[in-house]
Structure formats: structure tokens, C-alpha cells
Amino acid sequence: VVNGTRSLLRAYCLLPTAYCLLVSACSIAPSTVDPRGPRAAQIAEIWWVSFAIASAVFLLVMALFLYALFRPRPRRWDEPSERMTDAWLRESGARFPGQRFILAGGVALPVLILVPLSVYWLVKIVDIAAPRTPPDFTIEVTGYQFWWHVRYPDQGLVTANEIHVPVGSPVRLLLKAEDVIHSFWVPQIMGKHDMVPGKTIETWLQADRAGTYWGECAEYCGVQHAKMAFLLVAEPPDEFAAWVRVQQQPAAEVPDPVARRGAQVFARECITCHTIRVGNAMIGGTGDTPGPDLTHFGGRLTLGAGILPNTRGNVAGWVGNPQAIKPGNKMPVVYLDSESLLAVVSYLESLR
Ligand SMILES: [Cu+2]
């Protein structure tokens, strides 16, 4: 019975451990150890080197632990082992039992491992602080609760929640925050960079392979922090140039009468917070509105700062009740009759 209880207990202890090990390997998130750019590649290297050394230390400590458990012992607990007698201490010149082992394992070994490792880390950190060749242009990203304002000062364009870059060349990043501290992170491309209100942080990024990369806020910034994502789209230079040309244009003409009605609804209900550039004019003031620029919203891949695919159904759901999709976000529910709602959705879809 005692044995049975014991093995049952052991199983109860082991099962959760095994479960945790199993699920910790499951993830749909893009991995920092699957790098697609030079900065992330260096970070992945730092990770593997540190992991290898930490694993070696762990194995050594576990081996010593097992040795301590199973080594031969004095027959009775009250009988001190031979090694602990005064005579042995006097003879070995040690002041307390195990002195040499503690100095070697507790002081010398950590110094030998940690000093070179920190030098290696510092060298790497300095190495990835700046690109090898100077960046071609600048992208300014400002964190808002809970979305990303994106400006390309050199190309004179503004967008939101989707950053396009040409593959293979470095881009200068200027990171800002409008309200609270956010953090800019594209796991497969670069490490985290805090965005601090009142400060402009200069850094850079480079993607070496074309693709759409997941980015997210990495500093808790409020209730919808977890739903503050964006996409980094790295494309061949000619496709990037074509994207820039489209973004530089004002919003497309609206031939469809339903969408035209939607434009009127938009001008009535939404322009206090959103900007749409029409011709040389700007609906919604200076462009520094509290909501994302929607001039080419129809051409973007996602909605609500990266959280939903940009489909007609999702846009209707969002405009109908953004608080149901992302409770606590800064877009209030705007009450529209169903005809106006569908018209405004058609208008948004036409903004390619
Ligand atoms: Cu944030």
C-alpha cells in the first residue's frame, strides 16, 4: 500500500512537469531563434551560446547533486565522516570542510564563465547597435494606445499598423510614444525597443528575406496591450517602390453611389479621429488625429492593429462595435443605422 501510494504521488508530481515541458514547446508565435534579418541573427546567436553554456553548467550541477545523493556515506549519521575530522582539516590546510571545492566551484568557475560571457554579450550589443552601411531612409513609428502611427518623412506618406520595407537594406527607425511607454518588437527581425513619451529613440532594422513578419507591443501599456500588433512587410525593392507610389496618392475617387454615401457618413461621424487625404485636402485636420490614418485602409492586410484580417465582415463588425472586438480601445461605439454602416464599410473597402 505504501509503495502504491508513493508511486501514485510520484506520478502526480511528474505528470504536470511532463505536461509543462510538452506545451512549452507549442507555439504559433514567430520565434526569435528563426531569424530573418542581421539583428535578429545576432540575437539568436547570443541566445544559443548562452543556452549552451547554461546547459553545461546545469548538467555539471545536476551531476554533482546526484553524486552528493548517492556517494558512499558513513554508516551512522552521528559518526562524522573521516574527511570532516579535525585531523583531516589540519592536514589539508583548509579552514572548513570543502573549502577548496567551494572556492573553486563557487567563485573561480563563475568568474571564469561569466566574465568572458559578458564581454561577448557587450561586443555583440555594440555590433548590432548600428548597421554596417548607412540606412537609405527613415521610418517614424509612434505608439498610441493601442495602435501604431507610421510616417515615412522621406517619401512623405502616412499609414498605420503596417510597415513596408525593401528587402536587404537597412532602414533608420525613429521610435516615439504618444501616451504611455510602448515597446517595438519584431521577433524575427529585431529585439525590443522601448518607446518613451517625450523621447525619440533612433535605431534600425533590416529584413533579409521577403515576407510578412509579426510585430507587437512588448511593454504593458493598458487593457488592450495584448492586441497591439502590426505587420512588417518586407518586399523586393520594385514592389516596395510601387507600394510607396500608391501610398503617396490621395484617396481614390469613389464612383460607387453606396460608397459615396459612406464617404458622407464618414465625414459626419468619423473625421474627428481619422484622417483621409482627398486630393490636396485632408479630411480630419492635420493628420495627427487620435485614430489611424485610413487613406489607403482598403489595401491593408489587417484591422484593429493587426488583430483581424481586413475583410468586409470584420470591418462591419469593427465599425459597428469596436468595443466588442477590443474592449477598452480608444474608438468609441458610433451608432449608425445599418444602411449607413454598410455604406461606410463600402467606402473603407474602396480606399485601396
Ligand atoms: Cu503598447
mmCIF file of C-alpha atoms and ligand atoms in Angstrom:
data_model
loop_
_atom_site.group_PDB
_atom_site.id
_atom_site.type_symbol
_atom_site.label_atom_id
_atom_site.label_comp_id
_atom_site.label_asym_id
_atom_site.label_seq_id
_atom_site.Cartn_x
_atom_site.Cartn_y
_atom_site.Cartn_z
ATOM 1 C CA VAL A 1 0.000 0.000 0.000
ATOM 2 C CA VAL A 2 2.778 2.402 0.974
ATOM 3 C CA ASN A 3 4.608 1.644 -2.251
ATOM 4 C CA GLY A 4 1.454 2.101 -4.292
ATOM 5 C CA THR A 5 0.730 5.481 -2.675
ATOM 6 C CA ARG A 6 4.284 6.532 -3.230
ATOM 7 C CA SER A 7 4.305 5.722 -6.939
ATOM 8 C CA LEU A 8 0.928 7.422 -7.299
ATOM 9 C CA LEU A 9 2.357 10.527 -5.641
ATOM 10 C CA ARG A 10 5.376 10.358 -7.889
ATOM 11 C CA ALA A 11 3.136 10.160 -10.950
ATOM 12 C CA TYR A 12 1.178 13.188 -9.732
ATOM 13 C CA CYS A 13 4.401 15.159 -9.420
ATOM 14 C CA LEU A 14 5.772 14.026 -12.748
ATOM 15 C CA LEU A 15 2.650 14.489 -14.851
ATOM 16 C CA PRO A 16 2.387 18.293 -14.533
ATOM 17 C CA THR A 17 6.122 18.592 -15.161
ATOM 18 C CA ALA A 18 5.875 16.489 -18.301
ATOM 19 C CA TYR A 19 2.804 18.457 -19.387
ATOM 20 C CA CYS A 20 4.553 21.804 -18.909
ATOM 21 C CA LEU A 21 7.573 20.597 -20.870
ATOM 22 C CA LEU A 22 5.303 19.441 -23.679
ATOM 23 C CA VAL A 23 3.195 22.584 -24.003
ATOM 24 C CA SER A 24 6.151 24.938 -23.613
ATOM 25 C CA ALA A 25 7.292 23.648 -26.981
ATOM 26 C CA CYS A 26 3.941 24.512 -28.578
ATOM 27 C CA SER A 27 3.656 27.988 -30.000
ATOM 28 C CA ILE A 28 2.214 29.704 -33.016
ATOM 29 C CA ALA A 29 4.257 32.825 -32.295
ATOM 30 C CA PRO A 30 7.137 33.697 -34.611
ATOM 31 C CA SER A 31 10.345 32.600 -32.973
ATOM 32 C CA THR A 32 13.399 34.724 -32.194
ATOM 33 C CA VAL A 33 15.537 31.670 -32.987
ATOM 34 C CA ASP A 34 14.190 31.677 -36.561
ATOM 35 C CA PRO A 35 15.799 34.993 -37.577
ATOM 36 C CA ARG A 36 15.218 36.715 -40.934
ATOM 37 C CA GLY A 37 17.480 39.729 -40.540
ATOM 38 C CA PRO A 38 21.003 40.562 -39.337
ATOM 39 C CA ARG A 39 19.950 41.972 -35.962
ATOM 40 C CA ALA A 40 17.767 39.006 -35.086
ATOM 41 C CA ALA A 41 20.507 36.648 -36.328
ATOM 42 C CA GLN A 42 22.982 38.120 -33.831
ATOM 43 C CA ILE A 43 20.402 37.897 -31.058
ATOM 44 C CA ALA A 44 19.741 34.256 -31.930
ATOM 45 C CA GLU A 45 23.489 33.566 -31.803
ATOM 46 C CA ILE A 46 23.745 35.196 -28.360
ATOM 47 C CA TRP A 47 20.829 33.026 -27.285
ATOM 48 C CA TRP A 48 22.343 29.745 -28.481
ATOM 49 C CA VAL A 49 25.774 30.475 -26.978
ATOM 50 C CA SER A 50 24.225 31.427 -23.621
ATOM 51 C CA PHE A 51 21.950 28.386 -23.777
ATOM 52 C CA ALA A 52 24.875 26.029 -24.449
ATOM 53 C CA ILE A 53 26.914 27.400 -21.547
ATOM 54 C CA ALA A 54 23.946 27.462 -19.178
ATOM 55 C CA SER A 55 23.123 23.862 -20.141
ATOM 56 C CA ALA A 56 26.702 22.731 -19.468
ATOM 57 C CA VAL A 57 26.609 24.392 -16.019
ATOM 58 C CA PHE A 58 23.197 22.848 -15.333
ATOM 59 C CA LEU A 59 24.428 19.357 -16.250
ATOM 60 C CA LEU A 60 27.529 19.788 -14.080
ATOM 61 C CA VAL A 61 25.463 20.908 -11.083
ATOM 62 C CA MET A 62 22.997 18.045 -11.590
ATOM 63 C CA ALA A 63 25.873 15.538 -11.799
ATOM 64 C CA LEU A 64 27.305 16.894 -8.525
ATOM 65 C CA PHE A 65 23.840 16.778 -6.987
ATOM 66 C CA LEU A 66 23.398 13.116 -7.948
ATOM 67 C CA TYR A 67 26.873 12.352 -6.654
ATOM 68 C CA ALA A 68 26.003 14.010 -3.332
ATOM 69 C CA LEU A 69 22.842 11.908 -3.133
ATOM 70 C CA PHE A 70 24.367 8.562 -3.927
ATOM 71 C CA ARG A 71 28.006 8.703 -2.832
ATOM 72 C CA PRO A 72 29.104 6.303 -0.074
ATOM 73 C CA ARG A 73 28.140 7.596 3.351
ATOM 74 C CA PRO A 74 29.335 6.977 6.917
ATOM 75 C CA ARG A 75 27.376 4.079 8.263
ATOM 76 C CA ARG A 76 25.717 6.049 11.041
ATOM 77 C CA TRP A 77 24.668 9.691 10.910
ATOM 78 C CA ASP A 78 26.185 10.553 14.278
ATOM 79 C CA GLU A 79 29.557 9.255 13.148
ATOM 80 C CA PRO A 80 31.410 12.101 11.398
ATOM 81 C CA SER A 81 32.996 11.082 8.129
ATOM 82 C CA GLU A 82 36.713 10.748 8.004
ATOM 83 C CA ARG A 83 37.052 13.835 5.874
ATOM 84 C CA MET A 84 35.442 16.055 8.478
ATOM 85 C CA THR A 85 37.690 15.269 11.395
ATOM 86 C CA ASP A 86 39.915 17.947 12.884
ATOM 87 C CA ALA A 87 42.947 15.956 11.930
ATOM 88 C CA TRP A 88 41.929 15.923 8.300
ATOM 89 C CA LEU A 89 41.256 19.659 8.288
ATOM 90 C CA ARG A 90 44.642 20.380 9.876
ATOM 91 C CA GLU A 91 46.377 18.142 7.396
ATOM 92 C CA SER A 92 44.727 19.578 4.294
ATOM 93 C CA GLY A 93 45.308 23.193 5.378
ATOM 94 C CA ALA A 94 41.617 24.031 4.873
ATOM 95 C CA ARG A 95 39.727 26.179 7.365
ATOM 96 C CA PHE A 96 36.408 24.401 6.925
ATOM 97 C CA PRO A 97 35.304 21.213 5.176
ATOM 98 C CA GLY A 98 35.029 21.575 1.408
ATOM 99 C CA GLN A 99 36.763 24.960 1.437
ATOM 100 C CA ARG A 100 38.727 24.362 -1.727
ATOM 101 C CA PHE A 101 35.749 22.957 -3.561
ATOM 102 C CA ILE A 102 33.582 25.934 -2.585
ATOM 103 C CA LEU A 103 36.225 28.446 -3.677
ATOM 104 C CA ALA A 104 36.762 26.676 -6.984
ATOM 105 C CA GLY A 105 33.112 25.942 -7.806
ATOM 106 C CA GLY A 106 31.513 28.979 -6.161
ATOM 107 C CA VAL A 107 33.995 31.739 -7.038
ATOM 108 C CA ALA A 108 36.596 30.751 -9.629
ATOM 109 C CA LEU A 109 34.321 28.861 -12.025
ATOM 110 C CA PRO A 110 31.551 31.524 -12.146
ATOM 111 C CA VAL A 111 34.165 34.245 -12.733
ATOM 112 C CA LEU A 112 35.781 32.182 -15.489
ATOM 113 C CA ILE A 113 32.420 31.668 -17.193
ATOM 114 C CA LEU A 114 30.616 34.952 -16.589
ATOM 115 C CA VAL A 115 33.405 37.437 -17.350
ATOM 116 C CA PRO A 116 34.115 36.190 -20.912
ATOM 117 C CA LEU A 117 30.364 35.741 -21.487
ATOM 118 C CA SER A 118 29.616 39.355 -20.519
ATOM 119 C CA VAL A 119 32.433 40.612 -22.740
ATOM 120 C CA TYR A 120 30.922 38.559 -25.598
ATOM 121 C CA TRP A 121 27.442 40.000 -24.907
ATOM 122 C CA LEU A 122 28.793 43.573 -24.813
ATOM 123 C CA VAL A 123 30.677 43.120 -28.088
ATOM 124 C CA LYS A 124 27.512 41.763 -29.739
ATOM 125 C CA ILE A 125 25.323 44.550 -28.353
ATOM 126 C CA VAL A 126 27.711 47.186 -29.722
ATOM 127 C CA ASP A 127 27.873 45.284 -33.011
ATOM 128 C CA ILE A 128 24.100 45.347 -33.590
ATOM 129 C CA ALA A 129 23.627 48.937 -32.399
ATOM 130 C CA ALA A 130 24.258 50.330 -35.897
ATOM 131 C CA PRO A 131 24.005 48.887 -39.420
ATOM 132 C CA ARG A 132 27.160 48.202 -41.491
ATOM 133 C CA THR A 133 26.009 50.568 -44.248
ATOM 134 C CA PRO A 134 24.098 53.779 -43.518
ATOM 135 C CA PRO A 135 20.293 53.436 -43.956
ATOM 136 C CA ASP A 136 18.641 54.738 -47.120
ATOM 137 C CA PHE A 137 15.645 56.348 -45.469
ATOM 138 C CA THR A 138 13.755 56.821 -42.217
ATOM 139 C CA ILE A 139 10.509 55.461 -40.845
ATOM 140 C CA GLU A 140 8.965 57.126 -37.826
ATOM 141 C CA VAL A 141 6.735 54.909 -35.686
ATOM 142 C CA THR A 142 4.682 56.321 -32.830
ATOM 143 C CA GLY A 143 2.969 54.073 -30.302
ATOM 144 C CA TYR A 144 -0.601 55.006 -29.321
ATOM 145 C CA GLN A 145 -2.905 53.083 -27.004
ATOM 146 C CA PHE A 146 -3.353 50.546 -28.806
ATOM 147 C CA TRP A 147 -2.118 51.017 -32.354
ATOM 148 C CA TRP A 148 0.877 52.251 -34.387
ATOM 149 C CA HIS A 149 1.122 55.518 -36.301
ATOM 150 C CA VAL A 150 3.630 55.107 -39.154
ATOM 151 C CA ARG A 151 5.211 58.001 -41.063
ATOM 152 C CA TYR A 152 7.771 57.940 -43.883
ATOM 153 C CA PRO A 153 9.160 61.506 -43.784
ATOM 154 C CA ASP A 154 11.430 60.978 -46.822
ATOM 155 C CA GLN A 155 8.616 59.660 -49.004
ATOM 156 C CA GLY A 156 6.007 61.954 -47.454
ATOM 157 C CA LEU A 157 3.472 59.297 -46.564
ATOM 158 C CA VAL A 158 1.497 58.254 -43.512
ATOM 159 C CA THR A 159 -0.098 54.909 -42.683
ATOM 160 C CA ALA A 160 -0.842 52.754 -39.641
ATOM 161 C CA ASN A 161 -0.291 49.268 -38.250
ATOM 162 C CA GLU A 162 1.565 48.049 -41.349
ATOM 163 C CA ILE A 163 5.176 48.871 -42.138
ATOM 164 C CA HIS A 164 6.640 48.137 -45.558
ATOM 165 C CA VAL A 165 10.396 47.922 -46.121
ATOM 166 C CA PRO A 166 12.578 46.847 -49.043
ATOM 167 C CA VAL A 167 14.390 43.522 -48.553
ATOM 168 C CA GLY A 168 18.126 43.576 -47.919
ATOM 169 C CA SER A 169 18.768 47.177 -46.980
ATOM 170 C CA PRO A 170 18.837 48.823 -43.573
ATOM 171 C CA VAL A 171 16.168 51.368 -42.610
ATOM 172 C CA ARG A 172 16.508 54.000 -39.899
ATOM 173 C CA LEU A 173 13.749 53.826 -37.281
ATOM 174 C CA LEU A 174 12.656 56.709 -35.098
ATOM 175 C CA LEU A 175 10.514 55.422 -32.242
ATOM 176 C CA LYS A 176 8.163 57.655 -30.263
ATOM 177 C CA ALA A 177 5.215 57.280 -27.917
ATOM 178 C CA GLU A 178 2.128 59.442 -27.740
ATOM 179 C CA ASP A 179 0.703 58.492 -24.341
ATOM 180 C CA VAL A 180 2.430 55.805 -22.267
ATOM 181 C CA ILE A 181 5.510 53.618 -22.727
ATOM 182 C CA HIS A 182 5.214 51.057 -25.526
ATOM 183 C CA SER A 183 7.836 48.766 -26.975
ATOM 184 C CA PHE A 184 8.514 47.984 -30.627
ATOM 185 C CA TRP A 185 9.336 44.342 -31.336
ATOM 186 C CA VAL A 186 9.554 42.204 -34.474
ATOM 187 C CA PRO A 187 10.855 38.882 -33.092
ATOM 188 C CA GLN A 188 12.264 37.555 -36.377
ATOM 189 C CA ILE A 189 13.849 40.868 -37.355
ATOM 190 C CA MET A 190 14.975 42.772 -34.274
ATOM 191 C CA GLY A 191 14.906 42.922 -30.492
ATOM 192 C CA LYS A 192 12.623 45.055 -28.339
ATOM 193 C CA HIS A 193 12.996 48.829 -28.232
ATOM 194 C CA ASP A 194 11.042 50.861 -25.719
ATOM 195 C CA MET A 195 9.071 53.874 -26.956
ATOM 196 C CA VAL A 196 9.036 56.547 -24.285
ATOM 197 C CA PRO A 197 6.766 59.635 -24.319
ATOM 198 C CA GLY A 198 8.754 62.824 -24.913
ATOM 199 C CA LYS A 199 11.732 60.978 -26.360
ATOM 200 C CA THR A 200 12.793 59.975 -29.869
ATOM 201 C CA ILE A 201 14.728 56.740 -29.953
ATOM 202 C CA GLU A 202 16.846 56.108 -33.032
ATOM 203 C CA THR A 203 17.530 52.566 -34.152
ATOM 204 C CA TRP A 204 17.357 50.474 -37.331
ATOM 205 C CA LEU A 205 16.027 47.304 -38.862
ATOM 206 C CA GLN A 206 16.752 45.124 -41.845
ATOM 207 C CA ALA A 207 14.946 42.133 -43.319
ATOM 208 C CA ASP A 208 16.996 39.698 -45.383
ATOM 209 C CA ARG A 209 14.149 37.638 -46.753
ATOM 210 C CA ALA A 210 10.871 38.800 -48.265
ATOM 211 C CA GLY A 211 7.880 38.018 -46.094
ATOM 212 C CA THR A 212 5.265 39.348 -43.728
ATOM 213 C CA TYR A 213 6.546 39.433 -40.163
ATOM 214 C CA TRP A 214 4.594 39.692 -36.957
ATOM 215 C CA GLY A 215 5.350 42.646 -34.715
ATOM 216 C CA GLU A 216 3.876 43.511 -31.346
ATOM 217 C CA CYS A 217 3.989 45.825 -28.369
ATOM 218 C CA ALA A 218 6.364 44.377 -25.790
ATOM 219 C CA GLU A 219 5.696 46.733 -22.887
ATOM 220 C CA TYR A 220 2.443 46.511 -20.965
ATOM 221 C CA CYS A 221 0.577 49.685 -21.939
ATOM 222 C CA GLY A 222 -3.037 49.205 -20.839
ATOM 223 C CA VAL A 223 -6.039 46.908 -21.189
ATOM 224 C CA GLN A 224 -5.545 46.163 -24.885
ATOM 225 C CA HIS A 225 -1.768 45.811 -24.810
ATOM 226 C CA ALA A 226 -2.092 42.187 -25.929
ATOM 227 C CA LYS A 227 -3.997 43.321 -29.018
ATOM 228 C CA MET A 228 -1.475 45.921 -30.111
ATOM 229 C CA ALA A 229 0.213 44.225 -33.045
ATOM 230 C CA PHE A 230 1.405 45.208 -36.510
ATOM 231 C CA LEU A 231 2.810 43.656 -39.643
ATOM 232 C CA LEU A 232 6.218 44.277 -41.124
ATOM 233 C CA VAL A 233 6.034 43.588 -44.852
ATOM 234 C CA ALA A 234 9.464 43.082 -46.430
ATOM 235 C CA GLU A 235 9.304 43.087 -50.217
ATOM 236 C CA PRO A 236 11.643 43.301 -53.225
ATOM 237 C CA PRO A 237 12.703 46.922 -53.927
ATOM 238 C CA ASP A 238 10.471 47.318 -57.004
ATOM 239 C CA GLU A 239 7.372 46.122 -55.124
ATOM 240 C CA PHE A 240 8.256 48.418 -52.256
ATOM 241 C CA ALA A 241 8.575 51.353 -54.677
ATOM 242 C CA ALA A 242 5.149 50.503 -56.131
ATOM 243 C CA TRP A 243 3.654 50.423 -52.621
ATOM 244 C CA VAL A 244 5.194 53.834 -51.873
ATOM 245 C CA ARG A 245 3.690 55.282 -55.067
ATOM 246 C CA VAL A 246 0.217 54.066 -54.082
ATOM 247 C CA GLN A 247 0.524 55.379 -50.522
ATOM 248 C CA GLN A 248 1.637 58.798 -51.756
ATOM 249 C CA GLN A 249 -1.581 59.195 -53.725
ATOM 250 C CA PRO A 250 -4.621 60.771 -52.094
ATOM 251 C CA ALA A 251 -7.633 58.521 -51.557
ATOM 252 C CA ALA A 252 -9.177 57.086 -54.707
ATOM 253 C CA GLU A 253 -12.253 58.672 -56.301
ATOM 254 C CA VAL A 254 -15.452 56.966 -55.240
ATOM 255 C CA PRO A 255 -17.523 56.012 -58.287
ATOM 256 C CA ASP A 256 -19.939 53.695 -56.473
ATOM 257 C CA PRO A 257 -23.019 55.600 -55.151
ATOM 258 C CA VAL A 258 -23.243 53.470 -51.982
ATOM 259 C CA ALA A 259 -19.595 54.130 -51.171
ATOM 260 C CA ARG A 260 -20.165 57.815 -51.902
ATOM 261 C CA ARG A 261 -22.927 57.847 -49.307
ATOM 262 C CA GLY A 262 -20.433 56.122 -46.993
ATOM 263 C CA ALA A 263 -17.962 58.964 -47.565
ATOM 264 C CA GLN A 264 -20.630 61.398 -46.334
ATOM 265 C CA VAL A 265 -21.290 59.285 -43.253
ATOM 266 C CA PHE A 266 -17.555 59.176 -42.634
ATOM 267 C CA ALA A 267 -17.233 62.950 -42.964
ATOM 268 C CA ARG A 268 -20.037 63.367 -40.436
ATOM 269 C CA GLU A 269 -19.155 60.714 -37.841
ATOM 270 C CA CYS A 270 -15.518 59.729 -38.067
ATOM 271 C CA ILE A 271 -13.293 62.633 -39.083
ATOM 272 C CA THR A 272 -12.745 63.957 -35.590
ATOM 273 C CA CYS A 273 -10.467 60.963 -35.106
ATOM 274 C CA HIS A 274 -9.423 59.649 -38.524
ATOM 275 C CA THR A 275 -7.587 61.216 -41.442
ATOM 276 C CA ILE A 276 -8.285 60.517 -45.095
ATOM 277 C CA ARG A 277 -6.364 62.564 -47.648
ATOM 278 C CA VAL A 278 -8.636 63.577 -50.525
ATOM 279 C CA GLY A 279 -6.995 65.482 -53.372
ATOM 280 C CA ASN A 280 -4.915 68.172 -51.754
ATOM 281 C CA ALA A 281 -7.315 68.452 -48.882
ATOM 282 C CA MET A 282 -7.283 66.381 -45.773
ATOM 283 C CA ILE A 283 -10.431 65.078 -44.187
ATOM 284 C CA GLY A 284 -9.760 65.193 -40.472
ATOM 285 C CA GLY A 285 -7.345 68.049 -39.931
ATOM 286 C CA THR A 286 -3.577 67.832 -39.659
ATOM 287 C CA GLY A 287 -3.122 64.096 -39.883
ATOM 288 C CA ASP A 288 -2.182 63.848 -36.221
ATOM 289 C CA THR A 289 -5.635 62.596 -35.322
ATOM 290 C CA PRO A 290 -6.189 60.274 -32.350
ATOM 291 C CA GLY A 291 -7.079 57.396 -34.683
ATOM 292 C CA PRO A 292 -5.208 55.655 -37.514
ATOM 293 C CA ASP A 293 -4.863 57.242 -40.968
ATOM 294 C CA LEU A 294 -7.333 55.483 -43.274
ATOM 295 C CA THR A 295 -6.368 56.988 -46.657
ATOM 296 C CA HIS A 296 -5.437 53.542 -48.060
ATOM 297 C CA PHE A 297 -7.115 51.395 -45.449
ATOM 298 C CA GLY A 298 -8.709 49.095 -48.059
ATOM 299 C CA GLY A 299 -5.244 47.963 -49.147
ATOM 300 C CA ARG A 300 -4.076 47.000 -45.669
ATOM 301 C CA LEU A 301 -3.954 43.373 -44.581
ATOM 302 C CA THR A 302 -5.326 43.711 -41.067
ATOM 303 C CA LEU A 303 -7.716 45.668 -38.914
ATOM 304 C CA GLY A 304 -7.651 46.827 -35.290
ATOM 305 C CA ALA A 305 -3.814 46.921 -35.050
ATOM 306 C CA GLY A 306 -3.039 43.547 -36.552
ATOM 307 C CA ILE A 307 -5.702 41.531 -34.767
ATOM 308 C CA LEU A 308 -8.186 40.671 -37.541
ATOM 309 C CA PRO A 309 -7.920 40.084 -41.290
ATOM 310 C CA ASN A 310 -9.205 43.107 -43.211
ATOM 311 C CA THR A 311 -12.389 41.548 -44.628
ATOM 312 C CA ARG A 312 -15.779 43.161 -45.239
ATOM 313 C CA GLY A 313 -17.366 41.216 -42.385
ATOM 314 C CA ASN A 314 -14.662 42.130 -39.899
ATOM 315 C CA VAL A 315 -14.717 45.810 -40.894
ATOM 316 C CA ALA A 316 -18.519 45.897 -40.461
ATOM 317 C CA GLY A 317 -18.128 44.222 -37.056
ATOM 318 C CA TRP A 318 -15.434 46.693 -36.034
ATOM 319 C CA VAL A 319 -17.244 49.852 -37.117
ATOM 320 C CA GLY A 320 -20.499 48.507 -35.667
ATOM 321 C CA ASN A 321 -18.964 47.844 -32.262
ATOM 322 C CA PRO A 322 -15.206 48.209 -31.830
ATOM 323 C CA GLN A 323 -15.640 47.803 -28.068
ATOM 324 C CA ALA A 324 -16.941 44.254 -28.512
ATOM 325 C CA ILE A 325 -13.871 43.264 -30.530
ATOM 326 C CA LYS A 326 -11.267 45.126 -28.485
ATOM 327 C CA PRO A 327 -12.864 46.208 -25.184
ATOM 328 C CA GLY A 328 -11.343 49.369 -23.756
ATOM 329 C CA ASN A 329 -9.731 50.569 -27.002
ATOM 330 C CA LYS A 330 -9.947 54.290 -27.789
ATOM 331 C CA MET A 331 -12.526 54.085 -30.580
ATOM 332 C CA PRO A 332 -15.999 54.578 -29.121
ATOM 333 C CA VAL A 333 -19.117 52.901 -30.472
ATOM 334 C CA VAL A 334 -20.562 55.202 -33.136
ATOM 335 C CA TYR A 335 -24.256 54.411 -33.512
ATOM 336 C CA LEU A 336 -25.151 54.089 -37.194
ATOM 337 C CA ASP A 337 -28.257 52.670 -38.859
ATOM 338 C CA SER A 338 -27.497 49.522 -40.827
ATOM 339 C CA GLU A 339 -27.657 51.307 -44.183
ATOM 340 C CA SER A 340 -25.095 53.915 -43.094
ATOM 341 C CA LEU A 341 -22.928 51.210 -41.562
ATOM 342 C CA LEU A 342 -22.812 49.173 -44.761
ATOM 343 C CA ALA A 343 -22.230 52.329 -46.815
ATOM 344 C CA VAL A 344 -19.274 53.392 -44.671
ATOM 345 C CA VAL A 345 -17.838 49.859 -44.902
ATOM 346 C CA SER A 346 -18.097 50.015 -48.706
ATOM 347 C CA TYR A 347 -16.329 53.371 -48.606
ATOM 348 C CA LEU A 348 -13.498 51.994 -46.409
ATOM 349 C CA GLU A 349 -13.118 48.994 -48.730
ATOM 350 C CA SER A 350 -12.791 51.295 -51.740
ATOM 351 C CA LEU A 351 -9.791 53.088 -50.176
ATOM 352 C CA ARG A 352 -7.113 50.947 -51.780
HETATM 353 CU CU CU B 1 1.632 49.268 -26.374
#
